[in-house]
Structures are given as C-alpha cells and as structure tokens.
GROMACS .gro file of C-alpha atoms in nm:
model
  364
    1MET     CA    1  17.517  -4.151   9.304
    2SER     CA    2  17.662  -4.463   9.488
    3ARG     CA    3  17.675  -4.221   9.854
    4GLU     CA    4  17.300  -4.213   9.782
    5LEU     CA    5  17.255  -4.546   9.727
    6TRP     CA    6  17.411  -4.694  10.047
    7LEU     CA    7  17.179  -4.409  10.251
    8ALA     CA    8  16.810  -4.502  10.112
    9LEU     CA    9  16.845  -4.833  10.194
   10GLY     CA   10  17.003  -4.775  10.564
   11ARG     CA   11  16.603  -4.557  10.584
   12ILE     CA   12  16.441  -4.926  10.486
   13PRO     CA   13  16.326  -5.044  10.883
   14GLY     CA   14  16.369  -5.346  10.896
   15LEU     CA   15  16.649  -5.416  10.722
   16GLY     CA   16  16.976  -5.490  10.968
   17PRO     CA   17  17.277  -5.590  10.807
   18VAL     CA   18  17.207  -5.965  10.846
   19ARG     CA   19  16.937  -5.879  10.543
   20GLN     CA   20  17.133  -5.632  10.428
   21ARG     CA   21  17.384  -5.829  10.306
   22ALA     CA   22  17.184  -6.062  10.219
   23LEU     CA   23  17.040  -5.884   9.925
   24LEU     CA   24  17.398  -5.780   9.840
   25GLN     CA   25  17.477  -6.109   9.825
   26HIS     CA   26  17.131  -6.242   9.614
   27PHE     CA   27  17.173  -5.896   9.357
   28GLY     CA   28  17.556  -5.853   9.319
   29SER     CA   29  17.535  -5.429   9.373
   30VAL     CA   30  17.348  -5.202   9.558
   31ALA     CA   31  17.233  -5.105   9.254
   32ALA     CA   32  17.065  -5.428   9.182
   33CYS     CA   33  16.881  -5.397   9.465
   34PHE     CA   34  16.609  -5.075   9.371
   35GLY     CA   35  16.337  -5.198   9.145
   36ARG     CA   36  16.329  -5.584   9.210
   37GLY     CA   37  15.955  -5.730   9.160
   38THR     CA   38  15.743  -5.799   9.404
   39ALA     CA   39  15.841  -6.186   9.361
   40GLU     CA   40  16.214  -6.143   9.390
   41LEU     CA   41  16.274  -5.941   9.643
   42ALA     CA   42  15.970  -6.172   9.871
   43GLU     CA   43  16.109  -6.516   9.819
   44LEU     CA   44  16.404  -6.350  10.009
   45GLY     CA   45  16.199  -6.268  10.310
   46LEU     CA   46  16.105  -5.893  10.272
   47GLY     CA   47  15.801  -5.791  10.469
   48ARG     CA   48  15.521  -5.563  10.173
   49ALA     CA   49  15.645  -5.248  10.404
   50GLN     CA   50  16.047  -5.304  10.278
   51VAL     CA   51  15.922  -5.452   9.913
   52ALA     CA   52  15.731  -5.118   9.840
   53GLN     CA   53  16.060  -4.940  10.013
   54LEU     CA   54  16.283  -5.133   9.743
   55GLN     CA   55  16.050  -5.031   9.488
   56LYS     CA   56  16.011  -4.602   9.491
   57ASP     CA   57  16.287  -4.422   9.348
   58PRO     CA   58  16.594  -4.442   9.622
   59GLY     CA   59  16.636  -4.082   9.625
   60ASP     CA   60  16.221  -4.043   9.759
   61LEU     CA   61  16.337  -4.253  10.074
   62LEU     CA   62  16.652  -3.930  10.203
   63ASN     CA   63  16.529  -3.728  10.477
   64ALA     CA   64  16.671  -3.406  10.578
   65ASP     CA   65  16.999  -3.504  10.799
   66ASP     CA   66  17.137  -3.763  10.473
   67ARG     CA   67  17.097  -3.493  10.214
   68ARG     CA   68  17.270  -3.242  10.440
   69TRP     CA   69  17.568  -3.509  10.512
   70LEU     CA   70  17.518  -3.568  10.160
   71ALA     CA   71  17.600  -3.184  10.068
   72ILE     CA   72  17.985  -3.185  10.272
   73GLY     CA   73  18.201  -3.390  10.021
   74ASP     CA   74  18.411  -3.532  10.241
   75ASN     CA   75  18.189  -3.732  10.331
   76ALA     CA   76  18.211  -4.093  10.234
   77ILE     CA   77  18.118  -4.416  10.229
   78CYS     CA   78  18.295  -4.715  10.272
   79SER     CA   79  18.058  -5.024  10.167
   80LEU     CA   80  18.116  -5.426  10.160
   81GLU     CA   81  18.190  -5.350   9.766
   82ASP     CA   82  18.483  -5.154   9.846
   83SER     CA   83  18.817  -5.327   9.838
   84ASP     CA   84  18.924  -5.053  10.131
   85TYR     CA   85  18.623  -5.202  10.360
   86PRO     CA   86  18.780  -5.353  10.658
   87ALA     CA   87  18.889  -5.692  10.696
   88LEU     CA   88  18.899  -5.749  10.994
   89LEU     CA   89  18.539  -5.612  11.020
   90ARG     CA   90  18.397  -5.814  10.648
   91ILE     CA   91  18.475  -6.157  10.830
   92LEU     CA   92  18.195  -6.064  11.073
   93PRO     CA   93  17.800  -6.209  10.974
   94ASP     CA   94  17.673  -5.941  11.106
   95ALA     CA   95  17.857  -5.660  10.978
   96PRO     CA   96  17.758  -5.359  10.906
   97ALA     CA   97  17.702  -5.331  10.501
   98TYR     CA   98  17.806  -5.010  10.462
   99LEU     CA   99  17.967  -4.742  10.736
  100HIS     CA  100  17.970  -4.366  10.694
  101LEU     CA  101  18.312  -4.216  10.731
  102ARG     CA  102  18.463  -3.843  10.776
  103GLY     CA  103  18.876  -3.786  10.843
  104ARG     CA  104  19.146  -3.992  10.729
  105ARG     CA  105  18.993  -4.328  10.529
  106GLU     CA  106  19.354  -4.523  10.460
  107LEU     CA  107  19.280  -4.549  10.831
  108LEU     CA  108  19.133  -4.836  10.771
  109GLY     CA  109  19.377  -5.008  10.613
  110ARG     CA  110  19.631  -5.113  10.894
  111ALA     CA  111  19.662  -5.251  11.233
  112ALA     CA  112  19.479  -5.164  11.483
  113LEU     CA  113  19.385  -5.214  11.844
  114ALA     CA  114  19.128  -5.082  12.083
  115ILE     CA  115  19.172  -4.952  12.405
  116VAL     CA  116  18.844  -4.898  12.586
  117GLY     CA  117  18.772  -4.842  12.986
  118THR     CA  118  18.564  -4.607  13.251
  119ARG     CA  119  18.412  -4.271  13.161
  120HIS     CA  120  18.519  -4.182  13.537
  121PRO     CA  121  18.884  -4.289  13.561
  122THR     CA  122  19.136  -4.261  13.821
  123PRO     CA  123  19.504  -4.016  13.711
  124SER     CA  124  19.721  -4.342  13.703
  125GLY     CA  125  19.430  -4.475  13.487
  126ARG     CA  126  19.439  -4.167  13.207
  127ALA     CA  127  19.783  -4.077  13.202
  128ASN     CA  128  19.864  -4.499  13.125
  129ALA     CA  129  19.509  -4.477  12.890
  130VAL     CA  130  19.689  -4.115  12.689
  131ALA     CA  131  20.079  -4.339  12.758
  132PHE     CA  132  19.941  -4.617  12.604
  133ALA     CA  133  19.799  -4.506  12.267
  134GLU     CA  134  20.091  -4.242  12.231
  135SER     CA  135  20.388  -4.571  12.289
  136LEU     CA  136  20.161  -4.825  12.054
  137GLY     CA  137  20.127  -4.554  11.834
  138ARG     CA  138  20.480  -4.487  11.774
  139ALA     CA  139  20.497  -4.860  11.736
  140GLY     CA  140  20.261  -4.874  11.443
  141LEU     CA  141  19.936  -4.933  11.584
  142VAL     CA  142  19.604  -4.725  11.527
  143ILE     CA  143  19.420  -4.641  11.858
  144VAL     CA  144  18.996  -4.824  11.815
  145SER     CA  145  18.731  -4.626  11.995
  146GLY     CA  146  18.437  -4.514  12.088
  147LEU     CA  147  18.440  -4.128  12.202
  148ALA     CA  148  18.329  -4.190  12.515
  149LEU     CA  149  18.396  -3.960  12.812
  150GLY     CA  150  18.709  -4.096  13.078
  151ILE     CA  151  18.961  -4.359  12.929
  152ASP     CA  152  18.884  -4.364  12.544
  153GLY     CA  153  18.864  -3.977  12.561
  154ALA     CA  154  19.212  -3.993  12.641
  155ALA     CA  155  19.339  -4.285  12.465
  156HIS     CA  156  19.202  -4.062  12.148
  157GLU     CA  157  19.431  -3.790  12.258
  158GLY     CA  158  19.727  -4.055  12.330
  159ALA     CA  159  19.729  -4.128  11.934
  160LEU     CA  160  19.678  -3.809  11.802
  161GLU     CA  161  20.041  -3.726  11.675
  162THR     CA  162  20.030  -4.131  11.554
  163GLY     CA  163  19.642  -4.228  11.400
  164THR     CA  164  19.286  -4.301  11.622
  165VAL     CA  165  18.954  -4.364  11.465
  166ALA     CA  166  18.670  -4.268  11.711
  167VAL     CA  167  18.398  -4.508  11.662
  168LEU     CA  168  18.080  -4.304  11.705
  169ALA     CA  169  17.681  -4.474  11.817
  170THR     CA  170  17.545  -4.162  11.695
  171GLY     CA  171  17.419  -4.044  11.326
  172PRO     CA  172  17.818  -3.899  11.134
  173ASP     CA  173  17.627  -3.559  11.183
  174ILE     CA  174  17.606  -3.590  11.578
  175VAL     CA  175  17.899  -3.537  11.844
  176TYR     CA  176  17.826  -3.731  12.143
  177PRO     CA  177  17.907  -3.689  12.503
  178ARG     CA  178  17.894  -3.320  12.360
  179GLU     CA  179  18.219  -3.284  12.591
  180HIS     CA  180  18.419  -3.373  12.321
  181LEU     CA  181  18.287  -3.159  12.079
  182GLU     CA  182  18.610  -2.993  12.006
  183LEU     CA  183  18.786  -3.385  12.054
  184ALA     CA  184  18.584  -3.483  11.744
  185HIS     CA  185  18.712  -3.218  11.567
  186ARG     CA  186  19.090  -3.279  11.635
  187ILE     CA  187  19.071  -3.613  11.548
  188LEU     CA  188  18.911  -3.520  11.203
  189ASP     CA  189  19.199  -3.309  11.186
  190ALA     CA  190  19.407  -3.648  11.244
  191GLY     CA  191  19.222  -3.962  11.231
  192LEU     CA  192  18.854  -4.136  11.139
  193LEU     CA  193  18.538  -4.111  11.224
  194VAL     CA  194  18.323  -4.405  11.177
  195SER     CA  195  17.910  -4.486  11.262
  196GLU     CA  196  17.695  -4.773  11.097
  197GLN     CA  197  17.384  -4.506  11.239
  198ALA     CA  198  17.185  -4.305  10.950
  199PRO     CA  199  17.260  -3.908  10.963
  200GLY     CA  200  17.027  -3.758  11.291
  201THR     CA  201  17.014  -4.066  11.492
  202GLY     CA  202  17.103  -3.920  11.844
  203PRO     CA  203  17.233  -4.111  12.145
  204ARG     CA  204  17.045  -4.445  12.221
  205SER     CA  205  17.129  -4.708  12.506
  206GLY     CA  206  17.070  -4.983  12.224
  207LEU     CA  207  17.334  -4.822  12.015
  208PHE     CA  208  17.584  -4.845  12.242
  209PRO     CA  209  17.663  -5.250  12.232
  210ARG     CA  210  17.600  -5.215  11.853
  211ARG     CA  211  17.818  -4.954  11.878
  212ASN     CA  212  18.080  -5.209  12.072
  213ARG     CA  213  18.143  -5.458  11.804
  214LEU     CA  214  18.256  -5.267  11.611
  215ILE     CA  215  18.574  -5.104  11.844
  216SER     CA  216  18.634  -5.433  11.859
  217GLY     CA  217  18.539  -5.574  11.510
  218LEU     CA  218  18.781  -5.304  11.346
  219SER     CA  219  19.144  -5.448  11.645
  220LEU     CA  220  19.351  -5.752  11.651
  221GLY     CA  221  19.246  -5.679  12.019
  222VAL     CA  222  19.129  -5.501  12.279
  223LEU     CA  223  19.309  -5.228  12.540
  224VAL     CA  224  19.148  -5.291  12.886
  225VAL     CA  225  19.242  -4.961  13.148
  226GLU     CA  226  18.973  -4.896  13.425
  227ALA     CA  227  18.610  -5.038  13.451
  228ALA     CA  228  18.410  -5.184  13.732
  229LEU     CA  229  18.231  -5.482  13.661
  230GLN     CA  230  17.914  -5.380  13.519
  231SER     CA  231  18.115  -5.169  13.282
  232GLY     CA  232  18.013  -5.180  12.904
  233SER     CA  233  18.384  -5.168  12.855
  234LEU     CA  234  18.355  -5.581  12.972
  235ILE     CA  235  18.068  -5.609  12.677
  236THR     CA  236  18.370  -5.502  12.473
  237ALA     CA  237  18.587  -5.711  12.552
  238ARG     CA  238  18.285  -6.048  12.508
  239LEU     CA  239  18.232  -5.933  12.222
  240ALA     CA  240  18.617  -5.963  12.120
  241LEU     CA  241  18.662  -6.291  12.257
  242ASP     CA  242  18.343  -6.364  12.044
  243GLN     CA  243  18.518  -6.263  11.729
  244GLY     CA  244  18.862  -6.399  11.790
  245ARG     CA  245  19.081  -6.109  11.963
  246GLU     CA  246  19.329  -6.080  12.143
  247VAL     CA  247  19.172  -5.910  12.536
  248PHE     CA  248  19.432  -5.720  12.654
  249ALA     CA  249  19.387  -5.570  13.085
  250ILE     CA  250  19.612  -5.363  13.318
  251PRO     CA  251  19.615  -5.466  13.660
  252GLY     CA  252  19.487  -5.288  13.946
  253SER     CA  253  19.463  -5.240  14.340
  254ILE     CA  254  19.226  -5.521  14.445
  255HIS     CA  255  19.095  -5.144  14.690
  256SER     CA  256  18.965  -5.037  14.384
  257PRO     CA  257  18.617  -5.090  14.178
  258LEU     CA  258  18.742  -4.960  13.890
  259ALA     CA  259  19.048  -5.301  13.911
  260ARG     CA  260  18.789  -5.573  13.906
  261GLY     CA  261  18.649  -5.496  13.535
  262PRO     CA  262  18.992  -5.630  13.414
  263HIS     CA  263  19.112  -5.860  13.700
  264ALA     CA  264  18.771  -6.026  13.623
  265LEU     CA  265  18.920  -6.099  13.226
  266ILE     CA  266  19.226  -6.166  13.343
  267ARG     CA  267  19.069  -6.463  13.498
  268ALA     CA  268  18.864  -6.559  13.264
  269GLY     CA  269  19.234  -6.586  13.021
  270ALA     CA  270  19.230  -6.234  12.904
  271LYS     CA  271  19.691  -6.132  12.916
  272LEU     CA  272  19.842  -5.864  13.247
  273VAL     CA  273  20.001  -5.654  13.035
  274GLU     CA  274  20.253  -5.390  13.276
  275THR     CA  275  20.384  -5.202  12.899
  276SER     CA  276  20.286  -5.177  12.573
  277ASN     CA  277  20.578  -5.456  12.498
  278ASP     CA  278  20.371  -5.695  12.676
  279ILE     CA  279  20.108  -5.584  12.351
  280LEU     CA  280  20.402  -5.644  12.064
  281GLU     CA  281  20.450  -5.965  12.177
  282GLU     CA  282  20.156  -6.076  12.187
  283LEU     CA  283  20.101  -5.928  11.851
  284GLY     CA  284  20.393  -5.916  11.702
  285PRO     CA  285  20.300  -6.280  11.484
  286LEU     CA  286  20.068  -6.062  11.295
  287PHE     CA  287  20.243  -5.837  11.183
  288HIS     CA  288  20.520  -6.046  11.144
  289ALA     CA  289  20.280  -6.211  10.859
  290ARG     CA  290  20.205  -5.892  10.731
  291ARG     CA  291  20.490  -5.763  10.640
  292GLU     CA  292  20.667  -6.146  10.539
  293LEU     CA  293  20.341  -6.128  10.318
  294GLN     CA  294  20.382  -5.768  10.086
  295ARG     CA  295  20.767  -5.882  10.079
  296ASP     CA  296  20.781  -6.285   9.956
  297THR     CA  297  20.640  -6.229   9.628
  298ALA     CA  298  20.715  -6.624   9.574
  299ALA     CA  299  20.312  -6.806   9.516
  300PRO     CA  300  20.273  -6.953   9.891
  301LYS     CA  301  20.183  -7.328   9.923
  302ALA     CA  302  19.792  -7.405  10.026
  303PRO     CA  303  19.741  -7.343  10.382
  304GLU     CA  304  19.871  -7.666  10.668
  305ASP     CA  305  19.624  -7.609  10.980
  306PRO     CA  306  19.383  -7.872  10.921
  307GLN     CA  307  19.072  -7.585  10.932
  308GLU     CA  308  19.226  -7.347  10.700
  309ARG     CA  309  19.244  -7.656  10.500
  310MET     CA  310  18.891  -7.758  10.475
  311VAL     CA  311  18.815  -7.362  10.398
  312TRP     CA  312  19.058  -7.373  10.134
  313ASN     CA  313  18.952  -7.637   9.967
  314ALA     CA  314  18.593  -7.569  10.002
  315LEU     CA  315  18.680  -7.187   9.802
  316HIS     CA  316  18.843  -7.407   9.556
  317GLU     CA  317  18.821  -7.185   9.196
  318ASP     CA  318  18.480  -7.049   9.358
  319THR     CA  319  18.392  -6.674   9.469
  320LEU     CA  320  18.173  -6.736   9.837
  321SER     CA  321  18.025  -6.574  10.117
  322LEU     CA  322  18.056  -6.644  10.474
  323GLU     CA  323  17.695  -6.865  10.494
  324GLU     CA  324  17.839  -7.098  10.163
  325ILE     CA  325  18.174  -7.184  10.266
  326SER     CA  326  18.013  -7.237  10.628
  327GLU     CA  327  17.813  -7.512  10.419
  328ARG     CA  328  18.105  -7.615  10.217
  329SER     CA  329  18.306  -7.660  10.508
  330GLY     CA  330  18.088  -7.784  10.749
  331LEU     CA  331  18.215  -7.466  10.985
  332THR     CA  332  18.075  -7.280  11.207
  333LEU     CA  333  18.016  -6.901  11.139
  334SER     CA  334  18.192  -6.859  11.496
  335ALA     CA  335  18.460  -7.062  11.416
  336LEU     CA  336  18.541  -6.882  11.062
  337SER     CA  337  18.526  -6.573  11.224
  338ALA     CA  338  18.870  -6.681  11.343
  339ILE     CA  339  19.006  -6.924  11.088
  340LEU     CA  340  18.974  -6.673  10.813
  341LEU     CA  341  19.095  -6.348  10.953
  342SER     CA  342  19.456  -6.566  11.014
  343MET     CA  343  19.439  -6.680  10.610
  344GLU     CA  344  19.372  -6.321  10.531
  345ILE     CA  345  19.675  -6.210  10.770
  346HIS     CA  346  19.956  -6.463  10.597
  347GLY     CA  347  19.749  -6.400  10.257
  348PHE     CA  348  19.608  -6.703  10.159
  349ILE     CA  349  19.285  -6.550  10.045
  350ALA     CA  350  19.081  -6.238  10.060
  351PRO     CA  351  18.788  -6.014  10.101
  352CYS     CA  352  18.590  -5.937   9.757
  353PRO     CA  353  18.271  -5.689   9.703
  354GLY     CA  354  17.954  -5.805   9.828
  355GLY     CA  355  18.103  -5.985  10.167
  356ARG     CA  356  18.274  -6.273   9.978
  357PHE     CA  357  18.642  -6.470   9.935
  358CYS     CA  358  18.797  -6.593   9.737
  359ARG     CA  359  19.146  -6.750   9.675
  360LEU     CA  360  19.458  -6.529   9.634
  361SER     CA  361  19.602  -6.561   9.280
  362GLY     CA  362  19.914  -6.743   9.243
  363PHE     CA  363  19.840  -6.981   9.530
  364ARG     CA  364  19.901  -7.353   9.402
   0.00000   0.00000   0.00000
C-alpha cells in the first residue's frame, strides 16, 4: 500500500520535494498526510487545491501510468521512511521524499562515484570512461551516471559487472534516449534504475538539471571525463561542490573543445586525475572510516571538530530534522550537508525515518 501512497503524493500539483519532506516531518508518515483537516493542512502553507487533493482517497489520485507501473511487482519505492534510503542523499535539503527503483536496490547502500561527460566523446574519451568505470568498480565503488549518450553510457557499460546506477530524468517507465533501451535492460540485470519523476513523465529540458543533482547527491564524488564549457556535466560538478562532494577531472589536449570543461574545473580546484588510483587515494579516508566503523564495536568518543560538536550537542537525545539542527546549532543548511556527511561516515550519527537524524546509541 505504501507504494500507492507515495505515487498519490507525487501527483499533487505544486507539492515538490521540500514540501513533501515538510509534510512527512510534520505528520510522521506518508499515510498520515492524507485525510487531515482543512485548517491543519492550511497552517502548513498549502493552497486550497493541494488541501483538497490530500483529503481525497489516495487511490483516486493515481492515473493509468501509475497503475501500470504498480502492476509490476519488482518495481519499488525507496522513501525517507525507509532505513536504506541513500544516506548521502538524505542529508540534502532538496532530497526527494521518495525514489522509484527498478533493479538491485542494495546498490544504494554502497559507496559510489559518478562519471559524467559529453554526449559526443572522442574515442579516447569513451575509452577512458569505460576504463575508469571498470577499475573503480573493481575497487568497490558503484558507478553512477545519467544514461545519456556518450560518456554516461560508456561509464555504465564499464561497470555492468561490478554495479552501476542509472539516474533517469524521465519517469521510471520511460528510457531516454531510446538508443539506450538495450543498455537499460542490461543495467536492470546488473544494476539499478532510479527516478524521482512520476511514471509516464517524458523528457523535458528542466528535468535534466534536477536529475544531475541526484547523480552527484548519490555519490562521494564526480569524475568529469570530457565536456565543453557549456556542458550539463559542469552543472553536475557545480552541484557536487555545493553538496560537499569531491570533484575530479581528466585533462586533455589544449586544442580540444572537450578538454575546456575539465580544465576549467581543474583551475577552479578540482583534482586532476590520470589514473583511478588518483581518485581512490583522495577517497581513501572515507573508505577507511567506513571500514574502521564496521570493525570497531566499542563506543567512540564525541566528535572533536568544533562544528561537528555543535551538531552533536544540538542532537543530544533528540531526533531532529535538518531545519531543527540548523536552528539549534546556528549552522546554515548548506554547511550542514558536508558536516552531517562526515559525521555519518565516522559513525557519530545515523539517519532516521522522516528525514531526521539522531546520535548513534552507545556513544558517550
């Protein structure tokens, strides 16, 4: 039944991720969001039309596309109510309240790196994307990309044997571009298709930047292989920086327009990489922290970093939302993204249902 409820919530016009998250935090569950009183919903800043929709039977909000998608038993929803909602995504203020999934759900729980780039790569650029995806996949990273032509497709192909996540800008039932329909079916066997858009949603220009924030949000870092200065890949890289992620770039010929994007990123502070080891060395502390956390069963001390200590003190014995942590600690929402990521990786805090956070039990 929860799949139907989430799809119904997604059909309410003007109720985007931020408002959906606010409703979830206020009422505690998606089921509790429906059937509320008019005054109670209006107090949350909802318009009359939105209030009226939330007072309907959720089943009445579903359309034919929703019902066709729900009829396939393997199709799944991963929401903020689920413990396996991606931890890196959960800490972002504009994280989707839920995701549509097809394929290997368990890949959401593994460390990931995004590989993005131009839709019109050179032969060497395509070969680099495949080679880096294969090498990083063997090292244990899930490769995330956007199923676009060019570098995206090459990255997915290179990681088919080790695990890849394709983030769609369309609904979960539509593959775009159609040239990658076969690749999408191969990913279903070895990886995962993810979308925040409702079933039946076709490709629209405004949806691709929104998709890009998920590509970077699911990943520890983003590798840009080849990209022109106006490439959407640079949007993904900028989003990654805003989210506190690492950005990597492969340099190219000074005569190639497709090298200008990576060179601009390198001048702005991205790490120049020549081999996959350059990336693994940069991400090494994150892997090390995760491994140590898994091995160490003793209760660790509270964080020493001053800003992490502010978050630690704000949480105390409570379970708080991002906004509540920001209010109690005095830290901005943009600063909290990187701080919460570090604290979660080092085992100080854990995500809780409803987009909230708490101290891990047993800490001093």
